[in-house]
Short mmCIF file of C-alpha atoms in Angstrom, two decimals:
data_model
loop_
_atom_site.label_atom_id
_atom_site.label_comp_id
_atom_site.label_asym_id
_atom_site.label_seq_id
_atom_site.Cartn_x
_atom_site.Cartn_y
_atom_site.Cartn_z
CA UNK A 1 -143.55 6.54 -44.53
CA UNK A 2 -140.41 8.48 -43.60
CA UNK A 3 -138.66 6.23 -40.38
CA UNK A 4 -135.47 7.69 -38.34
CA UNK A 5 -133.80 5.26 -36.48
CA UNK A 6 -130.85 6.01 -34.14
CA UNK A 7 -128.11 3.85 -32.56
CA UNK A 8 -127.60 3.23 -29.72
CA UNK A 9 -130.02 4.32 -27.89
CA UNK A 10 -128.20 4.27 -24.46
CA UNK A 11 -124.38 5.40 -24.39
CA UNK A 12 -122.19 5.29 -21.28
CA UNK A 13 -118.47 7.15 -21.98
CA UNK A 14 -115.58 7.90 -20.22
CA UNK A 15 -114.68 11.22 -19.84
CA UNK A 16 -111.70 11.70 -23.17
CA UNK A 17 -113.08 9.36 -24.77
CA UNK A 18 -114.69 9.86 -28.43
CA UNK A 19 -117.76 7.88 -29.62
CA UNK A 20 -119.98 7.95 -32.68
CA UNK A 21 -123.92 8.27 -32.51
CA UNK A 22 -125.83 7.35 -36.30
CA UNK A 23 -129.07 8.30 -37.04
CA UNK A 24 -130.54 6.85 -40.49
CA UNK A 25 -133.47 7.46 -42.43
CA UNK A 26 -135.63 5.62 -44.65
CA UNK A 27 -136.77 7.80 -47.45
CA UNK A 28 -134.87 10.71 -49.44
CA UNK A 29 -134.18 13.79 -47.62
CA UNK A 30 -131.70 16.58 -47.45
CA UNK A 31 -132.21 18.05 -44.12
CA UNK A 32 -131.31 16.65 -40.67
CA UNK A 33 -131.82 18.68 -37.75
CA UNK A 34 -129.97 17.42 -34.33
CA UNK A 35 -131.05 18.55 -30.68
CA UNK A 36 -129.75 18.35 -27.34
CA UNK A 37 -132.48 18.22 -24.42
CA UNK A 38 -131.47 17.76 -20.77
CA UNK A 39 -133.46 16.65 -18.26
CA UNK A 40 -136.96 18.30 -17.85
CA UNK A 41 -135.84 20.87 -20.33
CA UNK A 42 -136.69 21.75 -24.07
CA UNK A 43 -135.04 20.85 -27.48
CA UNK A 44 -131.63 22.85 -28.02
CA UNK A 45 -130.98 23.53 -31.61
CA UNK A 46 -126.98 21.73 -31.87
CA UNK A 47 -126.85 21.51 -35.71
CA UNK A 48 -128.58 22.00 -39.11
CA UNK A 49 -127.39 20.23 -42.46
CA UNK A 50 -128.98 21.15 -45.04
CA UNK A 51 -127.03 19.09 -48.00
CA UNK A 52 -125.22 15.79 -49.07
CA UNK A 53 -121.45 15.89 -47.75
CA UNK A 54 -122.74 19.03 -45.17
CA UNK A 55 -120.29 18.79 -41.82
CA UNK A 56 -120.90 21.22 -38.97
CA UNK A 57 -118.61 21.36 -35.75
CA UNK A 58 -119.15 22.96 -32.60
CA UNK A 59 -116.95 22.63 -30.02
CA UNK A 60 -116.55 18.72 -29.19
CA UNK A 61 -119.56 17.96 -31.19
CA UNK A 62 -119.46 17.14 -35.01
CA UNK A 63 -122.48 16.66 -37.51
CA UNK A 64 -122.28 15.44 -41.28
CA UNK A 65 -124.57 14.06 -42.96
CA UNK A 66 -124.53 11.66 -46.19
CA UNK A 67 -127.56 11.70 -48.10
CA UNK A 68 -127.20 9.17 -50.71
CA UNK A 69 -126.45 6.44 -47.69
CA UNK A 70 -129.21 7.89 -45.51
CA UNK A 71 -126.81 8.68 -42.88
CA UNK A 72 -126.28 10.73 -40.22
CA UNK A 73 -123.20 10.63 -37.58
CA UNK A 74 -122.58 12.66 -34.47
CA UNK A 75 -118.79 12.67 -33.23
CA UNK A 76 -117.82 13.11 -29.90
CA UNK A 77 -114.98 14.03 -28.86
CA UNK A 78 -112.56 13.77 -26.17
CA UNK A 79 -116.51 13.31 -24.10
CA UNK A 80 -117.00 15.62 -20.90
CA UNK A 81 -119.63 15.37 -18.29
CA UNK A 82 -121.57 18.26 -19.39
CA UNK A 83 -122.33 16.36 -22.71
CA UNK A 84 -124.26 13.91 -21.22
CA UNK A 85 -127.85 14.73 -22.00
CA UNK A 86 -130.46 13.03 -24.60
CA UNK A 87 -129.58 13.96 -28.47
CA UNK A 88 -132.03 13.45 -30.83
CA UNK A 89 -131.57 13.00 -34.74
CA UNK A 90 -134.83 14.41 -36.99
CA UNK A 91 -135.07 14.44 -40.44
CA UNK A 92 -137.70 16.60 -42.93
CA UNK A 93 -140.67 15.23 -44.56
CA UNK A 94 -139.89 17.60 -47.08
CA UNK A 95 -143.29 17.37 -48.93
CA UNK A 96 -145.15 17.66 -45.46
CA UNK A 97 -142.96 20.20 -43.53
CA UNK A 98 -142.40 18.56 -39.99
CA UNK A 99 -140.06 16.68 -38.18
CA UNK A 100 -139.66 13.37 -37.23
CA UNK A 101 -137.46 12.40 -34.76
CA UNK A 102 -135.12 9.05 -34.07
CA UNK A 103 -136.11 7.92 -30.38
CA UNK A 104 -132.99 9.94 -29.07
CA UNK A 105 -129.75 8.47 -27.77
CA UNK A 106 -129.00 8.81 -24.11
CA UNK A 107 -125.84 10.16 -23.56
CA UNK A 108 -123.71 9.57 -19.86
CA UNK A 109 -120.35 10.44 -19.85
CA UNK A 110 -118.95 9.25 -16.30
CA UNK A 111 -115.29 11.02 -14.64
CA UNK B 1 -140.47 37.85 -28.65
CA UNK B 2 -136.84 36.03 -27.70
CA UNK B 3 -137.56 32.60 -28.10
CA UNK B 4 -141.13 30.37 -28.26
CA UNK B 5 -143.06 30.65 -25.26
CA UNK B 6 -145.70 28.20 -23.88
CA UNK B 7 -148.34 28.23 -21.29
CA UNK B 8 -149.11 26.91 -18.94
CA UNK B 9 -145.49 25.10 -18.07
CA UNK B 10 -147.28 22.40 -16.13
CA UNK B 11 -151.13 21.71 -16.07
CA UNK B 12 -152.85 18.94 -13.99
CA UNK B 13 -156.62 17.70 -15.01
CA UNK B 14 -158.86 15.43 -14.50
CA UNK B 15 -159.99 12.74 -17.48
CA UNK B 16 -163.00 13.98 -18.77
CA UNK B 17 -162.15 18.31 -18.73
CA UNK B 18 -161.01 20.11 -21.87
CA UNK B 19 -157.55 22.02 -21.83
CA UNK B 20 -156.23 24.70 -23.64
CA UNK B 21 -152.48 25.30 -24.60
CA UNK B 22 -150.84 28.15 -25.63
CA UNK B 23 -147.99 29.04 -27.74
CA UNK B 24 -146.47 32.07 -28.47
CA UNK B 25 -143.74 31.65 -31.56
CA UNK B 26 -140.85 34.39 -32.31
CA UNK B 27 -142.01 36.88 -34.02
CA UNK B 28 -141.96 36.72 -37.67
CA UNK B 29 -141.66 33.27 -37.87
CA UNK B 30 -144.44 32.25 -40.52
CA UNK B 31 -144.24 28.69 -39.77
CA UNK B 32 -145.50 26.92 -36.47
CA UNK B 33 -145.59 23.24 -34.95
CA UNK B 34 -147.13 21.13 -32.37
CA UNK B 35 -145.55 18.03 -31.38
CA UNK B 36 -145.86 16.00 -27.97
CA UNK B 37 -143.07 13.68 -26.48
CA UNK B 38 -143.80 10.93 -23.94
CA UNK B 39 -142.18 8.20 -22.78
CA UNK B 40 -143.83 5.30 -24.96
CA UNK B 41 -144.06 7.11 -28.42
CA UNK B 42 -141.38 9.21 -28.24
CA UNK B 43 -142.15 12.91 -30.02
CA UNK B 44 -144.44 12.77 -32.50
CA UNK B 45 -145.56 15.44 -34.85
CA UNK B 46 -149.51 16.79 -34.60
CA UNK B 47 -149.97 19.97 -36.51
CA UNK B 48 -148.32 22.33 -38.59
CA UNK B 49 -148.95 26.19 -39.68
CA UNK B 50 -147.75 27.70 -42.47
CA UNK B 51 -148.67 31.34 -43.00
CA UNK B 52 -152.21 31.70 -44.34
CA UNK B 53 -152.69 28.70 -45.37
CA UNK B 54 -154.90 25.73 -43.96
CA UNK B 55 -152.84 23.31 -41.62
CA UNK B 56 -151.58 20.09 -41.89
CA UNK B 57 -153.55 18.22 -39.49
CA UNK B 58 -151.95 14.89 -40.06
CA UNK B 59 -150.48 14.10 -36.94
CA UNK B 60 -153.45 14.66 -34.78
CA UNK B 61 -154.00 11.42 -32.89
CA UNK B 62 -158.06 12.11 -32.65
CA UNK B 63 -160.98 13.92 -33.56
CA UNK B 64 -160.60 15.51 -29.49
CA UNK B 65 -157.39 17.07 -30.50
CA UNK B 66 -157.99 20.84 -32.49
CA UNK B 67 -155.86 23.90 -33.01
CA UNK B 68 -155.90 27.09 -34.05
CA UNK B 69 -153.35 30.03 -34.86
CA UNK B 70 -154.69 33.43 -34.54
CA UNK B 71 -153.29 36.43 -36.69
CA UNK B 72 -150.33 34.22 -37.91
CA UNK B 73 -149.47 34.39 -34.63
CA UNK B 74 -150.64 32.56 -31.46
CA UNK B 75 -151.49 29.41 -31.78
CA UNK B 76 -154.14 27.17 -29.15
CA UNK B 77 -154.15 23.19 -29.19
CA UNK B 78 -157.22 22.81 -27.88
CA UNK B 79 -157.89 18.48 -26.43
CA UNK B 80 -161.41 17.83 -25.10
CA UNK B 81 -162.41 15.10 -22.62
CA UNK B 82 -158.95 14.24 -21.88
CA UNK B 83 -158.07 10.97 -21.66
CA UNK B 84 -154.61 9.56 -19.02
CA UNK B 85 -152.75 8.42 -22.53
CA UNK B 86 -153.23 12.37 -23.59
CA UNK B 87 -150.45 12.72 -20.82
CA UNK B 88 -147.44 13.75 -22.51
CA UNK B 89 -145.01 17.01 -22.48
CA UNK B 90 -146.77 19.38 -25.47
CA UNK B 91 -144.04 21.24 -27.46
CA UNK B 92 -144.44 24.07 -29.68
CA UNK B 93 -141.51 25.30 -32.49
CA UNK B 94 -141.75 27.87 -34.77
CA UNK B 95 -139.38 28.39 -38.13
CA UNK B 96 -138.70 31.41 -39.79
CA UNK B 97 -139.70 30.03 -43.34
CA UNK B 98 -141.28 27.06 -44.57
CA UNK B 99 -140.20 23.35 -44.57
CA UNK B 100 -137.76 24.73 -42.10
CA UNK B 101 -135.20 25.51 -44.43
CA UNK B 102 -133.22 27.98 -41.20
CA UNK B 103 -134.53 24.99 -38.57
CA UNK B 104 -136.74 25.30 -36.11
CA UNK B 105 -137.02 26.86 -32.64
CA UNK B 106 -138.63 24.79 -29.25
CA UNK B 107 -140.61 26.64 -26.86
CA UNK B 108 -140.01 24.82 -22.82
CA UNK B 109 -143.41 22.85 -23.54
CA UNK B 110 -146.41 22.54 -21.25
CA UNK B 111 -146.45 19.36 -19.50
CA UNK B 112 -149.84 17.51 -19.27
CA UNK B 113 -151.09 15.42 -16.37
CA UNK B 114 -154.32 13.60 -16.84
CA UNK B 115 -155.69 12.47 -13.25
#
């Protein structure tokens, strides 16, 4: 049975400052989706990897993904307020064709 | 359409009453998902569509929970005699191809209240 785990799962920042969220993953897979969702609000598509060594960068945000460690890392950096929100890690049951999600890491980036 | 859309956004019942979802996915998408996210079991998967073929019905938590997709298209989770641990935020996604090689899109959810 495919488990996601992410750490932490609460994360208070300074604005400026640059933090690291992991997500890893029990069985082989090479496809990790991660989503932002603010308060009350729906899943927001921030990054797909879709292969061992993938990295994808948007903005302050970057994704990569090792496959052979089961390993996913999210890099912030230089954190502003309007990060703060819940991100959530989900890897593929490739065989089975859903999702399934780490518990989410709650992000608060304080001035 | 634009994006995955849900309805109703919010819906309040009482334990006992059947409710029916609906979700809408982007058109053309051949694959389609339920999931639900509450507070103690965080999102789970319930049910996937894939084109034609029959669904994966291994995330459905009981024999009260059903769905159906119409046309490749719309798609109903239907839960009878709600129960209060049926309260949860229902979420819908939809993926252009299988196994979600180009990801997945999230409709807003319908969020359930079970009184």
């Amino acid at each position: 049975e495919l488990k996601v785990e992410q750490n932490p799962l609460f994360l208070s920042m300074q604005e400026g400052k640059n933090y690291t969220i992991y997500c890893n993953y029990s069985t082989t897979s090479d496809r990790l989706y991660w989503y932002r969702q603010d308060p009350g609000k729906s899943l927001e598509s921030l990054f797909v990897l879709l292969s061992n060594g993938a990295v994808k960068q948007e903005g302050r945000l970057m994704a990569s993904l090792d496959t052979k460690a089961r390993l996913s890392t999210l890099h912030i950096t230089a954190a502003v307020h309007d990060l703060s929100a819940t991100y959530f890690c989900a890897v593929d049951q490739r065989s089975q064709g859903n999702l399934i999600f780490g518990k989410g890491t709650k992000l608060s980036v304080k001035p | 359409g634009a994006g995955v859309s849900q309805s109703p956004s919010n819906k309040v019942t009482e334990k006992g009453k059947d409710v029916e979802l609906r979700c809408d996915p982007i058109s053309g998408h051949t694959a389609l998902y339920w999931y639900r996210q509450s507070l103690g079991q965080g999102l789970e998967f319930l049910i996937y569509f894939q084109g034609n073929s029959a669904p994966d019905k291994s995330g459905l938590p009981s024999d009260r929970f059903s769905a159906e997709r119409t046309g490749g298209s719309v798609s109903t989770l239907t839960i009878q005699r709600t129960q209060q641990e049926d309260s949860a935020v229902y979420l819908c996604a939809s993926s252009p191809t299988p196994w979600g090689r180009n990801g997945y899109t999230f409709g807003s959810g319908t969020r359930l209240t079970v009184v």
